Short mmCIF file of C-alpha atoms in Angstrom, two decimals:
data_model
loop_
_atom_site.label_atom_id
_atom_site.label_comp_id
_atom_site.label_asym_id
_atom_site.label_seq_id
_atom_site.Cartn_x
_atom_site.Cartn_y
_atom_site.Cartn_z
CA UNK A 30 -81.68 46.72 -68.02
CA UNK A 31 -79.26 49.16 -66.97
CA UNK A 32 -75.46 48.44 -67.30
CA UNK A 33 -73.26 47.55 -64.53
CA UNK A 34 -69.68 46.17 -63.78
CA UNK A 35 -71.11 43.57 -61.74
CA UNK A 36 -74.73 41.55 -61.07
CA UNK A 37 -76.58 39.15 -59.35
CA UNK A 38 -78.94 36.93 -60.94
CA UNK A 39 -81.73 34.56 -59.39
CA UNK A 40 -83.44 31.32 -61.40
CA UNK A 41 -85.30 29.25 -60.03
CA UNK A 42 -84.79 26.17 -62.58
CA UNK A 43 -86.55 23.03 -63.07
CA UNK A 44 -83.97 20.02 -63.52
CA UNK A 45 -86.79 18.51 -65.53
CA UNK A 46 -86.61 20.84 -68.46
CA UNK A 47 -84.53 23.33 -70.23
CA UNK A 48 -84.60 26.66 -69.61
CA UNK A 49 -87.53 28.56 -70.11
CA UNK A 50 -87.61 31.75 -72.83
CA UNK A 51 -88.03 34.28 -69.77
CA UNK A 52 -85.08 32.87 -67.92
CA UNK A 53 -82.82 32.73 -71.21
CA UNK A 54 -84.02 36.40 -72.35
CA UNK A 55 -83.05 37.43 -68.68
CA UNK A 56 -79.52 35.70 -69.19
CA UNK A 57 -78.90 36.81 -72.07
CA UNK A 58 -80.00 40.74 -71.12
CA UNK A 59 -77.96 40.40 -68.40
CA UNK A 60 -74.48 39.09 -70.29
CA UNK A 61 -75.62 42.09 -72.32
CA UNK A 62 -75.44 44.98 -69.63
CA UNK A 63 -72.77 43.62 -67.00
CA UNK A 64 -69.26 43.86 -68.49
CA UNK A 65 -66.99 42.92 -65.14
CA UNK A 66 -68.97 39.93 -63.16
CA UNK A 67 -71.92 37.85 -63.31
CA UNK A 68 -73.37 35.71 -60.78
CA UNK A 69 -76.17 33.67 -61.56
CA UNK A 70 -77.49 32.16 -58.11
CA UNK A 71 -79.81 29.11 -59.12
CA UNK A 72 -82.56 27.39 -56.84
CA UNK A 73 -84.21 23.94 -57.68
CA UNK A 74 -87.38 22.79 -58.51
CA UNK A 75 -88.79 19.46 -59.26
CA UNK A 76 -86.32 17.43 -56.79
CA UNK A 77 -88.75 15.63 -55.54
CA UNK A 78 -89.26 13.89 -59.08
CA UNK A 79 -85.55 13.46 -59.84
CA UNK A 80 -83.98 9.94 -59.14
CA UNK A 81 -80.71 9.35 -57.56
CA UNK A 82 -79.16 7.51 -60.08
CA UNK A 83 -80.02 10.38 -62.88
CA UNK A 84 -80.21 13.57 -60.38
CA UNK A 85 -76.38 14.58 -60.59
CA UNK A 86 -76.01 14.34 -64.71
CA UNK A 87 -79.51 16.80 -64.66
CA UNK A 88 -77.92 18.97 -62.51
CA UNK A 89 -74.61 19.57 -64.13
CA UNK A 90 -76.64 19.91 -68.01
CA UNK A 91 -78.46 22.75 -66.16
CA UNK A 92 -75.51 24.56 -64.83
CA UNK A 93 -74.00 24.05 -68.27
CA UNK A 94 -77.14 25.71 -69.84
CA UNK A 95 -77.30 28.54 -68.14
CA UNK A 96 -73.30 28.73 -68.42
CA UNK A 97 -73.69 28.23 -72.23
CA UNK A 98 -76.71 31.13 -73.01
CA UNK A 99 -74.60 33.63 -70.91
CA UNK A 100 -70.92 33.37 -71.90
CA UNK A 101 -72.16 32.51 -75.39
CA UNK A 102 -74.15 35.83 -75.70
CA UNK A 103 -70.76 37.59 -74.35
CA UNK A 104 -68.91 36.13 -76.73
CA UNK A 105 -70.82 37.39 -79.52
CA UNK A 106 -69.90 40.70 -78.09
CA UNK A 107 -66.49 39.48 -77.69
CA UNK A 108 -66.63 40.13 -73.55
CA UNK A 109 -64.54 38.84 -71.14
CA UNK A 110 -67.41 38.53 -68.85
CA UNK A 111 -66.79 36.75 -65.72
CA UNK A 112 -69.45 34.36 -65.46
CA UNK A 113 -70.50 32.22 -62.18
CA UNK A 114 -73.05 29.77 -61.46
CA UNK A 115 -73.83 28.82 -57.91
CA UNK A 116 -76.08 26.10 -57.08
CA UNK A 117 -77.71 27.82 -54.07
CA UNK A 118 -79.59 25.17 -52.35
CA UNK A 119 -76.14 23.47 -51.38
CA UNK A 120 -73.57 26.07 -51.09
CA UNK A 121 -74.43 26.75 -47.75
CA UNK A 122 -74.70 30.14 -47.44
CA UNK A 123 -75.97 32.39 -45.21
CA UNK A 124 -76.87 36.28 -45.07
CA UNK A 125 -73.90 37.21 -44.18
CA UNK A 126 -72.22 35.25 -47.19
CA UNK A 127 -74.16 37.25 -48.98
CA UNK A 128 -72.46 40.60 -48.13
CA UNK A 129 -70.34 40.73 -51.05
CA UNK A 130 -73.31 40.74 -53.42
CA UNK A 131 -75.70 42.66 -51.37
CA UNK A 132 -75.69 45.82 -52.79
CA UNK A 133 -75.02 45.18 -56.33
CA UNK A 134 -78.15 45.00 -58.78
CA UNK A 135 -80.25 41.84 -58.45
CA UNK A 136 -82.58 40.70 -60.97
CA UNK A 137 -84.92 37.56 -61.66
CA UNK A 138 -88.05 37.12 -63.43
CA UNK A 139 -91.97 38.04 -61.71
CA UNK A 140 -92.39 34.23 -61.34
CA UNK A 141 -88.90 33.38 -59.22
CA UNK A 142 -89.02 36.05 -56.92
CA UNK A 143 -91.02 34.60 -54.38
CA UNK A 144 -88.77 31.35 -54.29
CA UNK A 145 -85.84 33.49 -53.31
CA UNK A 146 -84.30 31.90 -50.00
CA UNK A 147 -85.88 33.76 -47.10
CA UNK A 148 -82.37 34.50 -45.68
CA UNK A 149 -81.03 36.82 -48.51
CA UNK A 150 -80.44 40.64 -47.68
CA UNK A 151 -83.41 42.92 -47.71
CA UNK A 152 -81.71 44.62 -50.37
CA UNK A 153 -81.56 42.41 -52.59
CA UNK A 154 -85.22 41.23 -52.81
CA UNK A 155 -85.91 44.69 -53.18
CA UNK A 156 -83.29 45.14 -55.88
CA UNK A 157 -85.21 42.11 -57.47
CA UNK A 158 -88.50 43.59 -57.24
CA UNK A 159 -87.52 46.84 -59.12
CA UNK A 160 -85.59 44.29 -62.00
CA UNK A 161 -89.50 42.68 -62.63
CA UNK A 162 -92.37 45.65 -61.86
CA UNK A 163 -94.62 43.23 -62.49
CA UNK A 164 -93.93 41.16 -59.05
CA UNK A 165 -94.48 41.93 -55.65
CA UNK A 166 -92.85 40.90 -52.41
CA UNK A 167 -95.26 38.96 -49.87
CA UNK A 168 -93.57 40.47 -46.51
CA UNK A 169 -95.29 38.72 -44.59
CA UNK A 170 -93.91 35.34 -46.02
CA UNK A 171 -90.53 36.63 -45.50
CA UNK A 172 -88.75 35.12 -42.51
CA UNK A 173 -85.89 37.26 -41.26
CA UNK A 174 -82.72 37.43 -42.83
CA UNK A 175 -80.90 35.91 -39.38
CA UNK A 176 -82.12 32.41 -40.21
CA UNK A 177 -80.23 29.38 -41.08
CA UNK A 178 -78.58 28.80 -44.42
CA UNK A 179 -79.66 26.55 -47.24
CA UNK A 180 -81.84 24.54 -46.62
CA UNK A 181 -81.15 21.51 -48.55
CA UNK A 182 -78.13 20.07 -46.18
CA UNK A 183 -78.01 16.46 -48.61
CA UNK A 184 -77.61 16.66 -52.49
CA UNK A 185 -80.60 14.15 -53.89
CA UNK A 186 -78.15 12.25 -56.05
CA UNK A 187 -75.51 9.83 -55.70
CA UNK A 188 -72.89 11.87 -53.82
CA UNK A 189 -69.34 10.82 -51.64
CA UNK A 190 -67.78 12.30 -48.79
CA UNK A 191 -64.36 12.18 -50.81
CA UNK A 192 -64.41 13.15 -54.34
CA UNK A 193 -61.16 13.56 -56.60
CA UNK A 194 -60.68 15.93 -59.69
CA UNK A 195 -57.62 17.07 -61.85
CA UNK A 196 -56.26 19.23 -64.50
CA UNK A 197 -54.40 22.48 -65.23
CA UNK A 198 -56.86 25.04 -64.70
CA UNK A 199 -55.07 27.46 -66.56
CA UNK A 200 -57.09 30.65 -67.79
CA UNK A 201 -60.22 29.46 -65.42
CA UNK A 202 -62.80 28.94 -68.48
CA UNK A 203 -66.27 27.95 -68.62
CA UNK A 204 -65.61 24.26 -68.92
CA UNK A 205 -63.25 24.23 -65.91
CA UNK A 206 -66.08 25.63 -63.86
CA UNK A 207 -68.92 22.98 -64.54
CA UNK A 208 -66.35 20.08 -64.30
CA UNK A 209 -65.59 22.03 -60.69
CA UNK A 210 -69.37 22.63 -60.09
CA UNK A 211 -69.74 19.00 -60.92
CA UNK A 212 -67.37 17.73 -58.52
CA UNK A 213 -68.10 20.12 -55.37
CA UNK A 214 -71.79 18.16 -56.26
CA UNK A 215 -70.53 14.94 -56.05
CA UNK A 216 -68.60 15.39 -52.71
CA UNK A 217 -70.13 15.70 -48.77
CA UNK A 218 -67.18 16.30 -47.10
CA UNK A 219 -63.68 16.88 -48.89
CA UNK A 220 -62.31 17.90 -52.54
CA UNK A 221 -59.12 16.63 -53.80
CA UNK A 222 -57.82 18.83 -56.92
CA UNK A 223 -54.83 18.25 -58.71
CA UNK A 224 -53.18 20.65 -60.33
CA UNK A 225 -50.47 20.46 -63.07
CA UNK A 226 -47.71 21.68 -61.71
CA UNK A 227 -45.46 24.33 -63.89
CA UNK A 228 -43.35 21.36 -64.50
CA UNK A 229 -45.64 19.10 -66.98
CA UNK A 230 -46.08 22.03 -68.95
CA UNK A 231 -43.18 22.82 -70.68
CA UNK A 232 -44.64 21.49 -74.01
CA UNK A 233 -47.86 23.44 -74.26
CA UNK A 234 -48.87 25.80 -76.70
CA UNK A 235 -47.88 29.31 -75.78
CA UNK A 236 -46.35 28.31 -72.57
CA UNK A 237 -45.26 31.62 -71.96
CA UNK A 238 -48.89 32.99 -71.86
CA UNK A 239 -49.75 29.82 -68.50
CA UNK A 240 -50.83 31.40 -65.47
CA UNK A 241 -48.09 30.47 -63.13
CA UNK A 242 -49.75 27.11 -60.56
CA UNK A 243 -49.79 29.46 -57.86
CA UNK A 244 -52.53 31.89 -59.44
CA UNK A 245 -54.12 28.59 -60.87
CA UNK A 246 -54.26 27.22 -57.67
CA UNK A 247 -55.99 30.59 -56.03
CA UNK A 248 -58.20 31.07 -58.50
CA UNK A 249 -59.29 26.86 -58.43
CA UNK A 250 -59.81 27.42 -54.43
CA UNK A 251 -61.78 30.70 -54.59
CA UNK A 252 -63.96 29.22 -56.91
CA UNK A 253 -64.69 25.98 -55.26
CA UNK A 254 -65.27 28.16 -52.09
CA UNK A 255 -67.80 30.25 -53.73
CA UNK A 256 -69.40 27.31 -55.13
CA UNK A 257 -70.32 25.38 -51.71
CA UNK A 258 -68.08 26.83 -48.94
CA UNK A 259 -68.45 24.16 -46.21
CA UNK A 260 -66.60 21.47 -48.28
CA UNK A 261 -62.96 20.39 -47.32
CA UNK A 262 -60.84 21.84 -50.17
CA UNK A 263 -57.60 20.34 -50.85
CA UNK A 264 -55.31 21.60 -53.45
CA UNK A 265 -52.49 19.44 -54.65
CA UNK A 266 -49.14 19.83 -57.33
CA UNK A 267 -49.66 17.04 -60.07
CA UNK A 268 -45.93 16.18 -60.81
CA UNK A 269 -47.23 13.06 -62.41
CA UNK A 270 -50.81 12.03 -64.14
CA UNK A 271 -51.38 10.14 -60.66
CA UNK A 272 -50.87 12.36 -57.91
CA UNK A 273 -53.08 12.16 -54.77
CA UNK A 274 -55.15 9.29 -56.27
CA UNK A 275 -52.98 6.81 -56.40
CA UNK A 276 -52.27 6.36 -52.61
CA UNK A 277 -55.55 8.52 -50.78
CA UNK A 278 -57.80 5.29 -49.60
CA UNK A 279 -60.33 7.39 -48.73
CA UNK A 280 -61.56 8.58 -52.38
CA UNK A 281 -64.59 7.41 -53.53
CA UNK A 282 -65.27 8.97 -56.64
CA UNK A 283 -63.00 10.90 -59.30
CA UNK A 284 -65.15 13.79 -61.96
CA UNK A 285 -64.12 13.62 -65.15
CA UNK A 286 -64.80 14.58 -68.77
CA UNK A 287 -65.73 12.35 -71.22
CA UNK A 288 -62.80 13.44 -73.59
CA UNK A 289 -60.53 11.96 -70.66
CA UNK A 290 -62.61 8.77 -69.30
CA UNK A 291 -60.38 6.46 -70.72
CA UNK A 292 -57.26 8.02 -69.49
CA UNK A 293 -58.97 8.19 -65.82
CA UNK A 294 -59.22 4.51 -65.99
CA UNK A 295 -55.50 4.10 -65.80
CA UNK A 296 -55.54 5.67 -62.24
CA UNK A 297 -57.98 2.70 -60.90
CA UNK A 298 -55.14 0.20 -62.04
CA UNK A 299 -52.75 1.97 -60.13
CA UNK A 300 -54.72 2.13 -57.10
CA UNK A 301 -55.51 -1.70 -57.66
CA UNK A 302 -51.64 -2.24 -57.53
CA UNK A 303 -51.19 -0.17 -54.83
CA UNK A 304 -53.98 -2.42 -53.06
CA UNK A 305 -56.36 0.39 -52.73
CA UNK A 306 -60.43 0.40 -53.95
CA UNK A 307 -60.94 1.48 -57.15
CA UNK A 308 -62.97 4.96 -57.50
CA UNK A 309 -66.06 5.56 -58.99
CA UNK A 310 -65.97 7.47 -62.30
CA UNK A 311 -68.26 10.10 -62.76
CA UNK A 312 -68.19 11.52 -66.47
CA UNK A 313 -69.31 14.86 -67.28
CA UNK A 314 -71.37 16.41 -70.38
CA UNK A 315 -69.91 19.75 -71.84
CA UNK A 316 -73.58 19.42 -73.61
CA UNK A 317 -76.53 21.78 -72.69
CA UNK A 318 -80.01 20.94 -73.97
CA UNK A 319 -80.58 23.49 -75.80
CA UNK A 320 -83.50 26.03 -74.98
CA UNK A 321 -86.86 26.23 -77.12
CA UNK A 322 -86.19 29.66 -78.34
CA UNK A 323 -82.63 28.10 -79.12
CA UNK A 324 -83.59 25.03 -81.43
CA UNK A 325 -84.63 27.59 -84.29
CA UNK A 326 -82.03 30.09 -83.57
CA UNK A 327 -78.49 28.46 -85.15
CA UNK A 328 -76.63 31.61 -84.68
CA UNK A 329 -77.25 31.54 -80.42
CA UNK A 330 -76.78 27.96 -80.69
CA UNK A 331 -73.40 28.09 -82.25
CA UNK A 332 -71.78 30.74 -80.24
CA UNK A 333 -72.93 28.94 -76.90
CA UNK A 334 -71.68 25.54 -78.30
CA UNK A 335 -68.37 27.57 -78.47
CA UNK A 336 -68.48 29.21 -74.98
CA UNK A 337 -68.30 25.36 -73.86
CA UNK A 338 -65.70 23.96 -75.58
CA UNK A 339 -63.57 26.53 -75.45
CA UNK A 340 -60.11 25.58 -74.50
CA UNK A 341 -56.89 26.88 -72.28
CA UNK A 342 -55.14 26.80 -75.23
CA UNK A 343 -57.46 28.94 -77.75
CA UNK A 344 -57.45 31.31 -74.67
CA UNK A 345 -53.60 31.89 -74.94
CA UNK A 346 -53.84 32.13 -78.60
CA UNK A 347 -56.39 34.99 -78.46
CA UNK A 348 -53.86 36.57 -75.90
CA UNK A 349 -51.10 36.20 -78.44
CA UNK A 350 -52.10 37.81 -80.90
CA UNK A 351 -53.39 40.52 -78.95
CA UNK A 352 -50.19 40.99 -77.73
CA UNK A 353 -48.89 40.75 -81.34
CA UNK A 354 -51.19 43.23 -82.67
CA UNK A 355 -50.57 45.44 -79.70
CA UNK A 356 -46.27 45.39 -80.54
CA UNK A 357 -46.83 46.46 -84.62
CA UNK A 358 -45.94 49.85 -85.30
CA UNK A 359 -48.10 52.42 -86.58
CA UNK A 360 -48.12 52.65 -89.92
#
């Protein structure tokens, strides 16, 4: 795979199963040969086998697995590669939304090429075919790129019109992206995202390297727009832990990490005190089912677990160390 600053991948993902060896190899090759931004578009198969009770958990675990493989590979070579995973079936993208990606190299394994959206620009289809020379595209089966956008309007799991999420979202990393993606997929109309105001972060480690609120707000907005562009996104500075969840009666669910699940129960206590119905708490797992290849390759498994668990504090610590090395006088 030729080196490039930006690249797209397309994966046809089975929600029931870990990533195949072919998908894992493609992700690692792309992470090794892309040095700026990698966008992984995924489409789903096996939807008809998924229950509404388990579908959301299976989806966010597949997303976590893809992030783990690509980010773990980048971590092994100390790369600052930006990685975004876009569940294409629910993104509400149309052909014109693909214009920023159309002229970038796009790769897929041969088995997946026929499953690519029929409204994709022809440049992306041609690039995919070149990336997997043994594959061919049935031109007669390819519809016009003026076709309607993403075909699945409703998610095959329990979702809520208005869903909330909260966090600091400093130096937006893989864990943040999984959390925000899960939130976007849990909502059908609006996401309310509380972002810690600068005043709440005075005691954070390496606070001098915290991104300012407006930068963190912009990063969250751009990411949510990329994941599911039809959603209404409301961003609110958090000056105390509850934020909008304490007073907004329309919020039906709150997406949280397992680490913050217990603390999040206090938000429902506050809502009840205010005469509001409790929110459904939707915890996510930062656990990716290892691919069949990784079960016997502990080096990859370790890097991928580290990529999922990396924190904003660790990123700021690394930046502080880099600054310190840069300020040392030459001897």
